[in-house]
Amino acid sequence: MPRLPHSLLLRARKISPLLPLVLRGTRTWDSAVNELRWLREHVEQTTTTRDSLLSPHKRLRILCERRAKGEPLQYILGSQPFGELDIICEPGVLIPRPETEAYTEYLAQFINQHHVVFKTMTGASLNPSTKSTSNPLRIVDLCSGTGCIPLLLHSLLSNTFTALQIQGWDISQTAVSLARRNFRENVKRGYLNASPRISFEVVDIFSNLTSDQRASLKCDILISNPPYISNESFNHETTRSVRNWEPKLALVPNISCSYSVLPQDVFYARLVDFHFNLGQSKILLMEIGDDEQAIRVVKILMDNLKRSTGSDLQNNSIEIWRDWPGQASDQGEKQELVIEEVSVPVRGSGALRAVVSMRKSFPLNC
Amino acid sequence: MQRWIISVLRRTIVSERGLLNLTTTRGLMTTPPKCAKKMPDRPKPPPEKEFTEVFLHGSGPGGQKINKTSSAVQLKHAASGIVLKVQATRSRTQNRKLARQMLADRLEDLEKGDQSRSAIKTAVKQKKKSSATKKTRRKYRKLEEEKLAAQGETGKGKEG
Ligand SMILES: C[S@@+](CC[C@H](N)C(=O)[O-])C[C@H]1O[C@@H](n2cnc3c(N)ncnc32)[C@H](O)[C@@H]1O
């Protein structure tokens, strides 16, 4: 990690004696200035905590010192905004990322735009009065962490779909407990409609699934942000704050299994298996880490398509979404990639961030 | 203790108002309700087609490898040449809304000059400021905060 230039620290000290501390944590000027402001606002707004005997200035200094050691701002403040929601963040559970927020919103927008198609495919009702008899739109999020994806999908889809059934699975009991708390809190604050059908369960997706769990996977939409970092990149490409403070279980796959793929890709092999061979999901969306992984995951999908008899390449389409799938692509950003002689459309701007496989039962342009 | 809490609360309101310019002014001791009434309606943002939006983020890996807190939003309005950046809150959703409102305000400024809502607001503020006396301590705080915010504005928007 390169040292911060002395001149930068001096410049920071002139503005506030606390800014150099925050700068040590953020490593960039802009974020340091923003984060110090947010920390100050946080201290000013929370006057009832147990350490309220300390002066606000003292409390602010303590928080800045924690940030200087690399502790993520989201753990210090205890939350991360996600769409219209506020997600509680605690050590032991991965902090939701802005890219995850972006593709979740984009997916919801896509489903809302094609809601008629989705409703006829699923038999979900267009009419609120027949709510009880209609089939719900069913979504499963694998590796759900804080629960940010199921909760945001619900908040964005519940106006269009009167019946929704969303599940989140995670191997970690800590994560599942936090997701349930996030669910309750966001309902309590009025960010989610009353009594939504969302559930979180402890499930190891590599274990032998129960028949109930298998039935759950026959859903309409399968989505996942699984651990996808190799040991090598964990050591060299993650920031100090991620490496030292966030759970490795959430980042690096630690599975020995029979899939013949790279260790960092095992979750994708499992997800694709679920999508084609177990479930009948219309959409499978998987977050990925970089360009090479995107291409490898597309190949895993194509291999499975070729092998499985029922579904072939003609009836499925594969897309890649960038960090900001809703934005126009920048100059020089490719809008398609040719992988194994098949042209794969690439949407949006930024780095490659998600691989999406859809059954071609509806028009694909949003 | 009590007084201390009140002063903190008031400071929060002042600083948020400075940053967001959205909080309603009603109910605040410093702003009598009658001038809230005089204020013209907030202008509507232009249609989405008329401007482009960029989420500012640095180069680098992104995704799980970094837990950035940047939520900055930039809008460019080609017809008027207005470019603005909003990073007031940690929520990108919130910043996107604020940015649209700011764009609407600036477009109205261009169109109506000193009859625009924001011009009237500034004029009202100026008047109040000159009558203010014993607020030096609070003012100092606010200045410091504004200085910080301004530093942020001129930065590159890079995120590490
Ligand atoms: C990258 S995090 C994603 C969390 C959340 N979906 C998000 O986007 O913020 C990956 C999650 O996968 C979970 N996980 C790891 N191995 C798993 C397994 N075998 N089965 C189910 N979940 C697993 C971890 O506990 C972690 O919460």
Coordinates of C-alpha atoms and ligand atoms in Angstrom, one line a residue, chain A residues 94 96 100 143-145 148-149 170-172 203-206 225-227 249-250 255 267, chain B residues 64, ligand 1:
Chain A
L94 CA -20.5 -8.5 3.6
P96 CA -23.7 -4.3 0.0
T100 CA -25.1 -4.8 -6.8
C143 CA -25.9 -16.3 -1.0
S144 CA -28.1 -13.5 0.3
G145 CA -25.8 -11.9 3.0
C148 CA -30.2 -6.5 0.4
I149 CA -31.2 -8.1 -3.0
D170 CA -27.1 -18.2 3.0
I171 CA -24.8 -20.6 4.7
S172 CA -24.0 -18.2 7.5
V203 CA -28.8 -23.3 3.4
D204 CA -25.5 -24.5 2.1
I205 CA -26.1 -24.6 -1.6
F206 CA -23.5 -27.3 -2.1
N225 CA -23.8 -12.6 -5.8
P226 CA -21.7 -15.5 -4.7
P227 CA -18.1 -15.5 -3.4
L249 CA -16.4 -16.7 3.6
A250 CA -18.3 -14.1 1.6
I255 CA -15.4 -25.6 -1.8
F267 CA -20.5 -21.3 -7.4
Chain B
Q64 CA -16.5 -7.3 -3.9
Ligands
LIG1 C1 -20.5 -11.8 -1.8 S1 -21.5 -12.2 -0.4 C2 -23.1 -11.6 -1.1 C3 -24.0 -11.0 -0.1 C4 -25.2 -10.3 -0.6 N1 -26.0 -11.1 -1.6 C5 -24.8 -9.0 -1.2 O1 -24.9 -8.9 -2.5 O2 -24.4 -8.1 -0.5 C6 -21.6 -14.0 -0.6 C7 -22.5 -14.7 0.5 O3 -22.4 -16.1 0.2 C8 -22.5 -16.8 1.4 N2 -22.0 -18.2 1.2 C9 -20.7 -18.6 1.2 N3 -20.7 -20.0 0.9 C10 -22.0 -20.4 0.8 C11 -22.7 -21.6 0.5 N4 -22.0 -22.8 0.3 N5 -24.0 -21.7 0.4 C12 -24.8 -20.5 0.6 N6 -24.2 -19.3 0.9 C13 -22.9 -19.2 0.9 C14 -21.7 -16.0 2.4 O4 -22.0 -16.2 3.7 C15 -22.0 -14.5 1.9 O5 -23.0 -14.0 2.7

